[in-house]
mmCIF file of C-alpha atoms in Angstrom:
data_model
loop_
_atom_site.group_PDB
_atom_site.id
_atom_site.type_symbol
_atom_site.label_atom_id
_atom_site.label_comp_id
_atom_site.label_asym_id
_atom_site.label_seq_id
_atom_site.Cartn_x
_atom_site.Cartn_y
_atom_site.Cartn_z
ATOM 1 C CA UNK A 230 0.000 0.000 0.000
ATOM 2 C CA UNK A 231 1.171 3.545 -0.860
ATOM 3 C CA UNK A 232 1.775 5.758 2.373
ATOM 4 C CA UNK A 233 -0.743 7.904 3.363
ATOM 5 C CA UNK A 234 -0.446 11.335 4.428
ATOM 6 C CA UNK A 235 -2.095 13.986 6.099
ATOM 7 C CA UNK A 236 -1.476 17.873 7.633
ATOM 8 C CA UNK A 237 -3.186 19.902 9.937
ATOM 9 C CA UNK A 238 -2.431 23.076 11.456
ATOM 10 C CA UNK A 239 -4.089 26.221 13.004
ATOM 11 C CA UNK A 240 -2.888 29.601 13.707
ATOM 12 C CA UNK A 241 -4.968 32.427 15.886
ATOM 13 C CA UNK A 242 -3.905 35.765 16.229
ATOM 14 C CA UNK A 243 -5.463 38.354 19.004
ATOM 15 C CA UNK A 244 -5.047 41.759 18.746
ATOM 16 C CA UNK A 245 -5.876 45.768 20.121
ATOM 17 C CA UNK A 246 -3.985 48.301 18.781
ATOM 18 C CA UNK A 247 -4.146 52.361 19.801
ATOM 19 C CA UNK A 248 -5.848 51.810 23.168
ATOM 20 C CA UNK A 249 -8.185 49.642 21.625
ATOM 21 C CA UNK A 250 -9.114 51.671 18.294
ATOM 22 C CA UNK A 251 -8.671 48.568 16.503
ATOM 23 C CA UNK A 252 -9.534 45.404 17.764
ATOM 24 C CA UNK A 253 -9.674 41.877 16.482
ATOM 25 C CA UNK A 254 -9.059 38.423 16.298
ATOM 26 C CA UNK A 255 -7.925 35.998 13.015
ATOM 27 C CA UNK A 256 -8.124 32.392 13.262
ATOM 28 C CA UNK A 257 -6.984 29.989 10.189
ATOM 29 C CA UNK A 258 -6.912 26.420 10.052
ATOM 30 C CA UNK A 259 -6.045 23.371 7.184
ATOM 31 C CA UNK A 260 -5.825 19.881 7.438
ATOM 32 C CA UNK A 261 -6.579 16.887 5.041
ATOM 33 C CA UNK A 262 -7.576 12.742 5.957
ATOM 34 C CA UNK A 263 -10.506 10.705 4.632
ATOM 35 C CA UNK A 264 -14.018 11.746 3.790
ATOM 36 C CA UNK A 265 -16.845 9.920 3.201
ATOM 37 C CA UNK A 266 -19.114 9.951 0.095
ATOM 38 C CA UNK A 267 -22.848 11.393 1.511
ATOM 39 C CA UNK A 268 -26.570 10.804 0.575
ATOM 40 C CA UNK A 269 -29.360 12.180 2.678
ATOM 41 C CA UNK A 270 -33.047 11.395 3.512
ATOM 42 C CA UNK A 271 -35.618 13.474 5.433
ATOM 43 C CA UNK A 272 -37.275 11.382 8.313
ATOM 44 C CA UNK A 273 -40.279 12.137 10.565
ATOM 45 C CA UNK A 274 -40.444 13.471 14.168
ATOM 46 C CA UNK A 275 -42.775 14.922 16.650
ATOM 47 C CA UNK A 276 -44.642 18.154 15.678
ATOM 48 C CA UNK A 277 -42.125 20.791 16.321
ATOM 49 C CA UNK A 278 -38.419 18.734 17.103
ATOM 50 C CA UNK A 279 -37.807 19.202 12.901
ATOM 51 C CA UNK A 280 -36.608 21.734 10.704
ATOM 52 C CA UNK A 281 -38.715 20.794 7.385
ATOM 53 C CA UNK A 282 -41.764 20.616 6.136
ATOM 54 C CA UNK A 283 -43.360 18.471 3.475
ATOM 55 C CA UNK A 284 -45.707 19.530 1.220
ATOM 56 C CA UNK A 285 -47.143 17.300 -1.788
ATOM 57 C CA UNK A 286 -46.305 19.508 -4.757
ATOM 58 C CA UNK A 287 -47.946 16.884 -7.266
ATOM 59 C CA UNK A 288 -50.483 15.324 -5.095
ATOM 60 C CA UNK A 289 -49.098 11.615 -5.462
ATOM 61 C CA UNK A 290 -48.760 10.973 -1.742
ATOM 62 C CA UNK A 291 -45.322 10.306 -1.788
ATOM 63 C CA UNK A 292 -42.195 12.058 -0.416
ATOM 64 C CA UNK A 293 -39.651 13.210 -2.913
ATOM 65 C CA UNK A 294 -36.751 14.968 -2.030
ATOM 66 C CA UNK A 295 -38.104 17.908 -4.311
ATOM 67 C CA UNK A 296 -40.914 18.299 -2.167
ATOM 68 C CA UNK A 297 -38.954 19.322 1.793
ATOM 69 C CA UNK A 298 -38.635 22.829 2.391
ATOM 70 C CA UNK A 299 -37.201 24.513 5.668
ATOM 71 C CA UNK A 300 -40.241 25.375 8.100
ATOM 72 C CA UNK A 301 -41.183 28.660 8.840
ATOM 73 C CA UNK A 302 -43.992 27.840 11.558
ATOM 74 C CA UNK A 303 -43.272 25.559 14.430
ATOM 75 C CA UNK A 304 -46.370 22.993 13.489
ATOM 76 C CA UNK A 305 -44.504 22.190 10.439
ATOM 77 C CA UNK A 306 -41.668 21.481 11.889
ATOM 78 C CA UNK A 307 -42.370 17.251 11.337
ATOM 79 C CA UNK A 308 -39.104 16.023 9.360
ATOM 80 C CA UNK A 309 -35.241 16.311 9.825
ATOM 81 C CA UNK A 310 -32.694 15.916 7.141
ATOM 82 C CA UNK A 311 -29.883 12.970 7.999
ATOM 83 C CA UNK A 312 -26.928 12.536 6.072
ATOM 84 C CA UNK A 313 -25.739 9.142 5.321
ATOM 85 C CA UNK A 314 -22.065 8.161 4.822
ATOM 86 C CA UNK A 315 -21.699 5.491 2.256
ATOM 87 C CA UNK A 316 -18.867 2.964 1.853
ATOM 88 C CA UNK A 317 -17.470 5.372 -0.621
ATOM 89 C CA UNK A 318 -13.923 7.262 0.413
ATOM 90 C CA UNK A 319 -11.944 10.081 -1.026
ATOM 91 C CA UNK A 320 -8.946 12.004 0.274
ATOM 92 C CA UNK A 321 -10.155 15.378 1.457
ATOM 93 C CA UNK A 322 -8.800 18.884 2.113
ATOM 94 C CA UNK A 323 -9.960 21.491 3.940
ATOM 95 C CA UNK A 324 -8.985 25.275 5.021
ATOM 96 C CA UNK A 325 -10.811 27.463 7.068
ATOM 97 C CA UNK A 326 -10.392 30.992 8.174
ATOM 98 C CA UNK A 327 -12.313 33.357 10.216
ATOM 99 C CA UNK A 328 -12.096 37.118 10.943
ATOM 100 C CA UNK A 329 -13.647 39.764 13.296
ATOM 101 C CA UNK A 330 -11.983 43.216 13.597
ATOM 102 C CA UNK A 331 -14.376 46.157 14.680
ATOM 103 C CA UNK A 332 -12.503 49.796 14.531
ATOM 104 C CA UNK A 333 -13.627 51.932 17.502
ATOM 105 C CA UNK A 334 -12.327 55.780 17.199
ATOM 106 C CA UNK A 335 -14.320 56.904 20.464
ATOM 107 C CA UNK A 336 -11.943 54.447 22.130
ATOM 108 C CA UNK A 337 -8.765 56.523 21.364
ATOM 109 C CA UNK A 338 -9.797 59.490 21.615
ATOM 110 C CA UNK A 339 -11.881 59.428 24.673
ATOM 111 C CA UNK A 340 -9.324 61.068 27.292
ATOM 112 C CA UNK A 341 -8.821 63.895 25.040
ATOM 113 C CA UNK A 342 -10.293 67.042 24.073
ATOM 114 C CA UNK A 343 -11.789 66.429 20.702
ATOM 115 C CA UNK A 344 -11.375 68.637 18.001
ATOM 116 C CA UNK A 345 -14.472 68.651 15.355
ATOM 117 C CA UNK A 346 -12.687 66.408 12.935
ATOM 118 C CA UNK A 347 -11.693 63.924 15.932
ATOM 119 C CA UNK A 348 -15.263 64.295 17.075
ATOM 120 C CA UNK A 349 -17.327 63.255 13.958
ATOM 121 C CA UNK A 350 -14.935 60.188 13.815
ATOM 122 C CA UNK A 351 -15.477 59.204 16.929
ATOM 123 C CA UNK A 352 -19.284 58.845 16.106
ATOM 124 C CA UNK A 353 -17.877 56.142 14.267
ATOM 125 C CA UNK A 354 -18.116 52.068 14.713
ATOM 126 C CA UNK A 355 -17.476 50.122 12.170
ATOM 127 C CA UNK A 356 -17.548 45.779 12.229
ATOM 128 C CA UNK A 357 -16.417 43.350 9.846
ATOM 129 C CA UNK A 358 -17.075 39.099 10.210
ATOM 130 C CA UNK A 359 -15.817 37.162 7.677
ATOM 131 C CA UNK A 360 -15.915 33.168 7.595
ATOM 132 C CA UNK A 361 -14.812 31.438 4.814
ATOM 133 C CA UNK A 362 -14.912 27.150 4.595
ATOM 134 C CA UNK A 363 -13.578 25.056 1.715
ATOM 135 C CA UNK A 364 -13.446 21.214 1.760
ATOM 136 C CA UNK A 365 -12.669 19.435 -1.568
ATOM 137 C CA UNK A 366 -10.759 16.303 -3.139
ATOM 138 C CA UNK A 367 -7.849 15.962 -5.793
ATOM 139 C CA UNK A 368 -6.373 19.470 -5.523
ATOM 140 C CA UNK A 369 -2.487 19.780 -5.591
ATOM 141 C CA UNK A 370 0.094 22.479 -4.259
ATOM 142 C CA UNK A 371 -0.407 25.339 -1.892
ATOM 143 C CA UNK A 372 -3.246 27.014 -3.427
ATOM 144 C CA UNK A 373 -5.045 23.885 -1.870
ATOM 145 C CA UNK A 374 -4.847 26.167 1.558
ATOM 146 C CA UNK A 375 -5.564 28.907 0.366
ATOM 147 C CA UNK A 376 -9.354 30.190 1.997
ATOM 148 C CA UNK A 377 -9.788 33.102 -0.334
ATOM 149 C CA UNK A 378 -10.052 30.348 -3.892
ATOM 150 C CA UNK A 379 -13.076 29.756 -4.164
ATOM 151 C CA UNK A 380 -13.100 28.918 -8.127
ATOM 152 C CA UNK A 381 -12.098 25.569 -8.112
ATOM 153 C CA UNK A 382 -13.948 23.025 -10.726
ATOM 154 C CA UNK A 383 -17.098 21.690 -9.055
ATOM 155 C CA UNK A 384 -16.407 18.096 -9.881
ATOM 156 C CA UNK A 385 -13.400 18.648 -6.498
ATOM 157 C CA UNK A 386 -15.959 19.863 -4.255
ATOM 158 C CA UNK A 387 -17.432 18.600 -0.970
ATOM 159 C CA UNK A 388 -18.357 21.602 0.346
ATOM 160 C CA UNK A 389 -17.805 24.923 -0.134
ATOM 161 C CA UNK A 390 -19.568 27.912 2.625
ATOM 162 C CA UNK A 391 -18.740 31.915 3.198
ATOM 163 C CA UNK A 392 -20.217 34.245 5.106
ATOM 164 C CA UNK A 393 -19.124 38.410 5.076
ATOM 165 C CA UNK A 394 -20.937 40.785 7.119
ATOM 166 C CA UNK A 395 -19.904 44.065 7.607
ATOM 167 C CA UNK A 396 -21.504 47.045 9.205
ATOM 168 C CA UNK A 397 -20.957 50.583 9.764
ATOM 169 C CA UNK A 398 -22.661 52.566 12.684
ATOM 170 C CA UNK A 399 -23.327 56.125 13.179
ATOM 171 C CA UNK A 400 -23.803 57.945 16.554
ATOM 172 C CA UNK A 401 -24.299 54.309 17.585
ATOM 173 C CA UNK A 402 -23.784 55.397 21.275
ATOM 174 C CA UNK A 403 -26.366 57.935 21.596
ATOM 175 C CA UNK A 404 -29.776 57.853 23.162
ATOM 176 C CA UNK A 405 -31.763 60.066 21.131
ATOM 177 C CA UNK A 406 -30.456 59.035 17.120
ATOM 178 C CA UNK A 407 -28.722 57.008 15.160
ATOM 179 C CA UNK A 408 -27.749 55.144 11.908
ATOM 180 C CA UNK A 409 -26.700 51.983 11.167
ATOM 181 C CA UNK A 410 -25.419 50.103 7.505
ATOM 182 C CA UNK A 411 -25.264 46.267 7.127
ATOM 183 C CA UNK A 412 -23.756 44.592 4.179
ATOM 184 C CA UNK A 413 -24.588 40.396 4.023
ATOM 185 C CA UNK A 414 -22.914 38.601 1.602
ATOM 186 C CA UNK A 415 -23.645 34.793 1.880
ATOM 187 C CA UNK A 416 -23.437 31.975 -0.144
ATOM 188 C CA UNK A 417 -22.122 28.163 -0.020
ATOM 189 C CA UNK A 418 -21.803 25.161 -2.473
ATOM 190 C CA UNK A 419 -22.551 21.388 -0.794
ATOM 191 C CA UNK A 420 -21.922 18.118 -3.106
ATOM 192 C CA UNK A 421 -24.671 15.613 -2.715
ATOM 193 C CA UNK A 422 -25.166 12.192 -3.982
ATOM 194 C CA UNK A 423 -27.333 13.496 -7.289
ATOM 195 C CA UNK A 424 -24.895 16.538 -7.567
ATOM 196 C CA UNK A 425 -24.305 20.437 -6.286
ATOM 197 C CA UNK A 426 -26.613 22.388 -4.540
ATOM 198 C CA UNK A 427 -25.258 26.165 -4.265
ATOM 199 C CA UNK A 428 -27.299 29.169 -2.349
ATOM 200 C CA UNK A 429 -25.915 32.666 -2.015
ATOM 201 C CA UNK A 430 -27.637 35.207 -0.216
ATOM 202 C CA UNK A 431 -26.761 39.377 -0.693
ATOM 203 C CA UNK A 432 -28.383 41.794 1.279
ATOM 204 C CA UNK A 433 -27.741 45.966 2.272
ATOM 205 C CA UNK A 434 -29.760 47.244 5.320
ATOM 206 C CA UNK A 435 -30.237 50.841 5.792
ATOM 207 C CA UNK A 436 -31.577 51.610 9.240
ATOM 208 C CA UNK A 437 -32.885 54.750 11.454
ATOM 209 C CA UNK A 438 -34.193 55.387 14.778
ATOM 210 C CA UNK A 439 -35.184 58.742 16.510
ATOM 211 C CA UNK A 440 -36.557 59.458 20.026
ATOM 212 C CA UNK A 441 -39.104 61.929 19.948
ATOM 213 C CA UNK A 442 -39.385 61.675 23.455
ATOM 214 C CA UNK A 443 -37.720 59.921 26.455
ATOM 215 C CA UNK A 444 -40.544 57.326 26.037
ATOM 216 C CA UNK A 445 -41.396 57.671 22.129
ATOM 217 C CA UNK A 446 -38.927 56.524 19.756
ATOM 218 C CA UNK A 447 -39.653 55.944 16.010
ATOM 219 C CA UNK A 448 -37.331 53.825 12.912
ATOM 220 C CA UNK A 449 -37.054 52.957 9.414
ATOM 221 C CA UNK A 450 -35.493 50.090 8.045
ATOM 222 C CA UNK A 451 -34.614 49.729 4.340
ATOM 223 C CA UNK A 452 -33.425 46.607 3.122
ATOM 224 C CA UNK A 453 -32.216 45.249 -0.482
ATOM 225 C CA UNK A 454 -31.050 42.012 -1.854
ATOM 226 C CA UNK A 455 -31.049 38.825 -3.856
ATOM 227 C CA UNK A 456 -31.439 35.648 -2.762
ATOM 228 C CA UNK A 457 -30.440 32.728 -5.207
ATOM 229 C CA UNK A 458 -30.527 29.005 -4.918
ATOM 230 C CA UNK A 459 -29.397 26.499 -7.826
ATOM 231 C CA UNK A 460 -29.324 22.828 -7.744
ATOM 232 C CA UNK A 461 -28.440 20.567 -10.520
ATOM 233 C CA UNK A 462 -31.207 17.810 -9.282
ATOM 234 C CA UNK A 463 -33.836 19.434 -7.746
ATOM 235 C CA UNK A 464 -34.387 21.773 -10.666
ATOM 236 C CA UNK A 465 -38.063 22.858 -10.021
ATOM 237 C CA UNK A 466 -36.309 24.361 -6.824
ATOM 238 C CA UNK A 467 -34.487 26.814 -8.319
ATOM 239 C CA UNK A 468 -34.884 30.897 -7.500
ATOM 240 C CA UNK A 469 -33.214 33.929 -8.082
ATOM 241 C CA UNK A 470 -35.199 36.210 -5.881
ATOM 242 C CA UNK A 471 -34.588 40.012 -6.232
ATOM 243 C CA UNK A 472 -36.802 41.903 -2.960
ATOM 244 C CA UNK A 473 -37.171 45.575 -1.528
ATOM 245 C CA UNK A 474 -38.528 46.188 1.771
ATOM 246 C CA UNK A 475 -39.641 49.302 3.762
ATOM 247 C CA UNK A 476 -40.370 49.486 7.775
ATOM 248 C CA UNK A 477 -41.370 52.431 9.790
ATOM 249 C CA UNK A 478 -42.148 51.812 13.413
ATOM 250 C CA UNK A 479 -42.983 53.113 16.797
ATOM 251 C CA UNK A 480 -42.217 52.132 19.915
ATOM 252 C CA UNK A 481 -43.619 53.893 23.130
ATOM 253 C CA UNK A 482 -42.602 53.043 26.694
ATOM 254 C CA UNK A 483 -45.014 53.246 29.545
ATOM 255 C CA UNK A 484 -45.327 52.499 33.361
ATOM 256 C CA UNK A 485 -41.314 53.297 34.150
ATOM 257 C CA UNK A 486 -40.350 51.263 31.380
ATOM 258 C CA UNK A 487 -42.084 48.367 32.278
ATOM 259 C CA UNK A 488 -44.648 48.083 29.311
ATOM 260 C CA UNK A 489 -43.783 48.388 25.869
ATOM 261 C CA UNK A 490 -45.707 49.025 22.945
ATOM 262 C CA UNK A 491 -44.394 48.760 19.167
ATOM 263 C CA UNK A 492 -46.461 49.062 16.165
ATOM 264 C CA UNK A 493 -45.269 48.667 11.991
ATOM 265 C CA UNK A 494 -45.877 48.876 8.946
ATOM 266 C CA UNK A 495 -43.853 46.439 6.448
ATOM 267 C CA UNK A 496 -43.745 46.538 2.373
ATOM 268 C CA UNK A 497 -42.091 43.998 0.739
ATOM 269 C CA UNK A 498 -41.981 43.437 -2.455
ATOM 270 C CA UNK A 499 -40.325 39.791 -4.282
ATOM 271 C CA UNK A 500 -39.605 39.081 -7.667
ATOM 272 C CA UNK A 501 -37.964 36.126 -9.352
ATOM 273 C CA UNK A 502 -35.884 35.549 -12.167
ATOM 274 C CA UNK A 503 -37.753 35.777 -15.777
ATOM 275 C CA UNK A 504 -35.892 33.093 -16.579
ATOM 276 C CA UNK A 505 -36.487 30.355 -13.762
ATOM 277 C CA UNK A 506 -40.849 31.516 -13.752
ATOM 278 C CA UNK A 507 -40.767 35.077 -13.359
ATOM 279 C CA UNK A 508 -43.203 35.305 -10.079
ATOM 280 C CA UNK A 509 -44.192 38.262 -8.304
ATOM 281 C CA UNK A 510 -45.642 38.950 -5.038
ATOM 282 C CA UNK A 511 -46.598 42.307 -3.111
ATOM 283 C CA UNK A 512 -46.911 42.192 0.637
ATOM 284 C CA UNK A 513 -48.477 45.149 3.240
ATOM 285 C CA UNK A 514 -47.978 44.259 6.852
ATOM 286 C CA UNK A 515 -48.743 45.709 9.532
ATOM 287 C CA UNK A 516 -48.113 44.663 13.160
ATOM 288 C CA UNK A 517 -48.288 45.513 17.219
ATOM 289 C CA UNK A 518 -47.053 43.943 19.972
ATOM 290 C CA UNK A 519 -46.934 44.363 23.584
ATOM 291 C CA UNK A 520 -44.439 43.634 26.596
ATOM 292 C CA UNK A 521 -44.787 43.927 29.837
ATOM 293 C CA UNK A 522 -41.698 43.493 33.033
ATOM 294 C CA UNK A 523 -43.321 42.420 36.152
ATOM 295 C CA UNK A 524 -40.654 43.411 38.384
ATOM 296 C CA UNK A 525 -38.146 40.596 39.725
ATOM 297 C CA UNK A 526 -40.834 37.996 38.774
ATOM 298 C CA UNK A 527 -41.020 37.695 34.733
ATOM 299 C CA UNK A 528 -42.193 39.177 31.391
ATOM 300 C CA UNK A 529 -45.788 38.761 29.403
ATOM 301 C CA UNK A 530 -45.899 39.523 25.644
ATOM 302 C CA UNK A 531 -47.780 39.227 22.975
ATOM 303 C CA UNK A 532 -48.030 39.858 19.116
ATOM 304 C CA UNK A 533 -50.295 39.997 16.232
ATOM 305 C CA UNK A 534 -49.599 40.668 12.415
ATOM 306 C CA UNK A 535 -52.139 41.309 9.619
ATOM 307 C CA UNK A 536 -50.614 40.437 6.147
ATOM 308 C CA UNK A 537 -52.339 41.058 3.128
ATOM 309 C CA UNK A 538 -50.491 39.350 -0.015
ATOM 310 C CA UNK A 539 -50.291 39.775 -4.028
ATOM 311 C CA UNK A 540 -49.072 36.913 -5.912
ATOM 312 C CA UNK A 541 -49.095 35.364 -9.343
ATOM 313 C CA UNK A 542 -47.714 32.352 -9.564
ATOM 314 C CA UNK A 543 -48.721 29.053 -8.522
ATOM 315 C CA UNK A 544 -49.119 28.931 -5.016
ATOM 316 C CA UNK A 545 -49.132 24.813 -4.419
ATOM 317 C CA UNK A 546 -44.970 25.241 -5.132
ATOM 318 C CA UNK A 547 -41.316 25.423 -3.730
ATOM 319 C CA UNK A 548 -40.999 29.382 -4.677
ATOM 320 C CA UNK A 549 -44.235 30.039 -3.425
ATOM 321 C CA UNK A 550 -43.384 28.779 -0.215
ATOM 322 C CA UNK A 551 -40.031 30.849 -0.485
ATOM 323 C CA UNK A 552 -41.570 34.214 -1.482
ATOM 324 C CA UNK A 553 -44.788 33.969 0.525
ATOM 325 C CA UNK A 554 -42.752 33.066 3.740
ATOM 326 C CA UNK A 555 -45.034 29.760 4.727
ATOM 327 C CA UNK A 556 -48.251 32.223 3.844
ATOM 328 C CA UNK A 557 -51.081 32.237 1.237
ATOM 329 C CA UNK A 558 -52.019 34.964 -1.335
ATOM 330 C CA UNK A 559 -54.639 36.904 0.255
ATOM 331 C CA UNK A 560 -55.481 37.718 3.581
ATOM 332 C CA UNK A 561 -53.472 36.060 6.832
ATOM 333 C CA UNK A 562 -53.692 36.436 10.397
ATOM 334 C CA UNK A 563 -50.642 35.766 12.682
ATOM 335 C CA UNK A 564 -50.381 36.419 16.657
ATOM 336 C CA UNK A 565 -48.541 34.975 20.085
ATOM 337 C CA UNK A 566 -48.460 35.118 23.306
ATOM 338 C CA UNK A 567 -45.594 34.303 25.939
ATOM 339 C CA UNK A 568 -45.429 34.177 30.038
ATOM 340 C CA UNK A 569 -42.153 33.568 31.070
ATOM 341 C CA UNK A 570 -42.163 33.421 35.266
ATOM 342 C CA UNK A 571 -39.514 32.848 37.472
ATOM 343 C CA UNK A 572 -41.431 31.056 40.463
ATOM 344 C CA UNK A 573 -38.833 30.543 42.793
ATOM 345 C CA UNK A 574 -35.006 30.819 43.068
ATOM 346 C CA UNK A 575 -34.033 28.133 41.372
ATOM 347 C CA UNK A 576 -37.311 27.044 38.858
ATOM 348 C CA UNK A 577 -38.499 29.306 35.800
ATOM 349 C CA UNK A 578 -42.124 28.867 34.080
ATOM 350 C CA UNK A 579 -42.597 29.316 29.894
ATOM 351 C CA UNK A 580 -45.719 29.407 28.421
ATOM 352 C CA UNK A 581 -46.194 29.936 24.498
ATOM 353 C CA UNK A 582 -49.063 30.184 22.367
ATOM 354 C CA UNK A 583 -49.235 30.794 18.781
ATOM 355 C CA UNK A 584 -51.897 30.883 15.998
ATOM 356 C CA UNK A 585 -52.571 31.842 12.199
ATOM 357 C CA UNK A 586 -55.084 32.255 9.832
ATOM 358 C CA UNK A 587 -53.798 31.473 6.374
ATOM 359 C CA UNK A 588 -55.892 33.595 3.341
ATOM 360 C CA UNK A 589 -57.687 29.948 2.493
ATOM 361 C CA UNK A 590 -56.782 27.693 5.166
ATOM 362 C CA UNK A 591 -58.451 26.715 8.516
ATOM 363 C CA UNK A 592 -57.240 28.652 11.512
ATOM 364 C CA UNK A 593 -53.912 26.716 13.480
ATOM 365 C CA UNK A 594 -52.829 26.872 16.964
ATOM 366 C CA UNK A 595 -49.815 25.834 18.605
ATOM 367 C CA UNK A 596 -48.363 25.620 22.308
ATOM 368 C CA UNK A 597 -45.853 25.082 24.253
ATOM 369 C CA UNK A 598 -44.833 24.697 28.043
ATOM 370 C CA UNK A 599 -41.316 24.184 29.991
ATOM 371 C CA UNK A 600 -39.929 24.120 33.047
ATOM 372 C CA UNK A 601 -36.368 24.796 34.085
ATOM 373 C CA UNK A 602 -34.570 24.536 37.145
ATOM 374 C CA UNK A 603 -31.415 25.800 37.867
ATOM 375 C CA UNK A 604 -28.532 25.001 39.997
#
């Protein structure tokens, strides 16, 4: 037999430089060994332990792998996806490498006396996360390490995932305003046994907020993005989802702070590729919710969302499902409850409640009760 070998290393670097102005922490990692060849199957559990939900696209009363979609709502949470290895080995690689550095002015210049320049950058705080996972087979020389190649043939790939977030805050520290900037950029590539599956997820939130008073504060949230999904099986799957989204809101605070009331107004608007069906759908929501502290003792809350929907495609689908967020074209009805008490030292109380009223479906409750002790 021809010998085998195999690497691994890791390397993590801490640092805060100019009394903390810049702070972060870089962590990358390779290795190689054995991996096994992978097929998966969805398999039922009790209502609310899953993740997916089944729904009989062509009415034939049987499960195809096409027909699983991630649940939104926990009473469709019935089914869980399980991988299983086969007998079926290949030598595998992998690097990884994460990053998190935020840059803080305020923090150097806070035991001086700002001038205006120093002061507007010290309203300041900016983030950046960045993960970045690469596993794959047959790949020679040191570009095999390398986290940042990502354009590798797919016919090497196991499984490929990246994740870059980074966000920019203004005035972030202040009570009375503020604005904040988040750039997403997701995405990740996974070989199965009937081929790829890839996803990739962009997104740019633009958000607000403004107290009006010490006890009224009002926001707006704009967001923007595309969310794609390709797979070379499960074809009738596919999306390339382009949406817009608007969100004003108040929030009010009564009773010392102890009750809180928030109310919304959401328009979203979804549109997929021409190419891959071309659907469209239009959602106004609006929403209120209510929390109240009792004091040393526990929290009640509850919420309630109207949703009134536009769409024109087929609604017994796997983009449906996507765009609609679990919902039906029309009218729909969601609201919860919660009563979270701590009843002595050591033991804690949770009670949950939740209901909807699709646009064409019967009304659907679901609860929930636990008990925790601690020690």
């Amino acid at each position: 037999l021809k010998a085998d070998e195999n690497s691994l290393g890791r390397v993590e670097y801490n640092f805060s430089v100019a009394k903390g102005l810049l702070v972060g922490n870089i962590l990358y990692e390779f290795g190689s060994g054995q991996e096994q060849k992978r097929e998966f199957a969805y398999f039922e559990v009790p209502a609310g332990q899953g993740l997916y939900v089944w729904r009989d696209y062509n009415k034939d009363s049987l499960k195809q792998l096409n027909e699983f979609e991630l649940a939104i709502f926990p009473d469709e949470k019935l089914y869980i996806k399980i991988f299983t290895p086969t007998n079926q080995y290949v030598k595998a690689k992998y690097s990884l490498y994460n990053q998190a550095i935020s840059l803080n002015p305020k923090a150097y210049f806070s035991n001086t006396k700002l001038k205006p320049l120093q002061k507007f950058a010290s309203l300041f705080f900016i983030q950046s996360a960045v993960q970045l996972n690469n596993r794959f087979i047959g790949k020679e020389g040191i570009e095999q390490y390398n986290p940042f190649i990502n354009s590798f043939d797919d016919s090497l790939l196991i499984n490929n995932a990246s994740s870059i977030i980074n966000s920019v805050f203004f005035n972030r520290f202040n009570n009375i305003w503020g604005v904040d900037y988040v750039q997403t950029i997701a995405g990740g590539k996974t070989l199965l046994n009937y081929g790829i599956d890839s996803r990739k997820n962009r997104e740019q939130l633009l958000r607000g907020r403004y107290a009006v008073t010490k006890r009224m504060t009002i926001s707006l949230g704009v967001k923007s993005g595309t969310k794609n999904f390709l797979s070379q099986f499960l074809e009738n799957k596919n999306y390339n989802i382009a949406y817009h989204s608007a969100e004003p809101s108040v929030t009010i605070l009564l009773k010392k702070n102890q009750l809180r009331l928030q109310t919304g107004y959401k328009y979203d608007i979804r549109e997929n590729a021409k190419n891959l069906g071309g659907e469209k759908a239009i959602a106004n929501n609006v929403n209120l919710e209510i929390k109240y502290n009792i004091l040393s003792s526990g929290v009640v809350s509850g919420r309630t969302t109207f949703s009134a929907i536009t769409y024109n495609g087929t609604e017994n689908s796997g983009i449906a499902y996507t765009m609609l967020d679990g919902l039906q074209k029309g009218k729909n009805w969601l609201w919860q409850a919660s009563f979270n008490k701590r009843v002595s030292k050591n033991i804690e109380m949770n009670l949950e409640y939740e209901g909807r009223k699709p646009a064409s479906g019967n009304v659907i409750h679901t609860g929930r009760a636990s008990v925790r002790a601690i020690f």
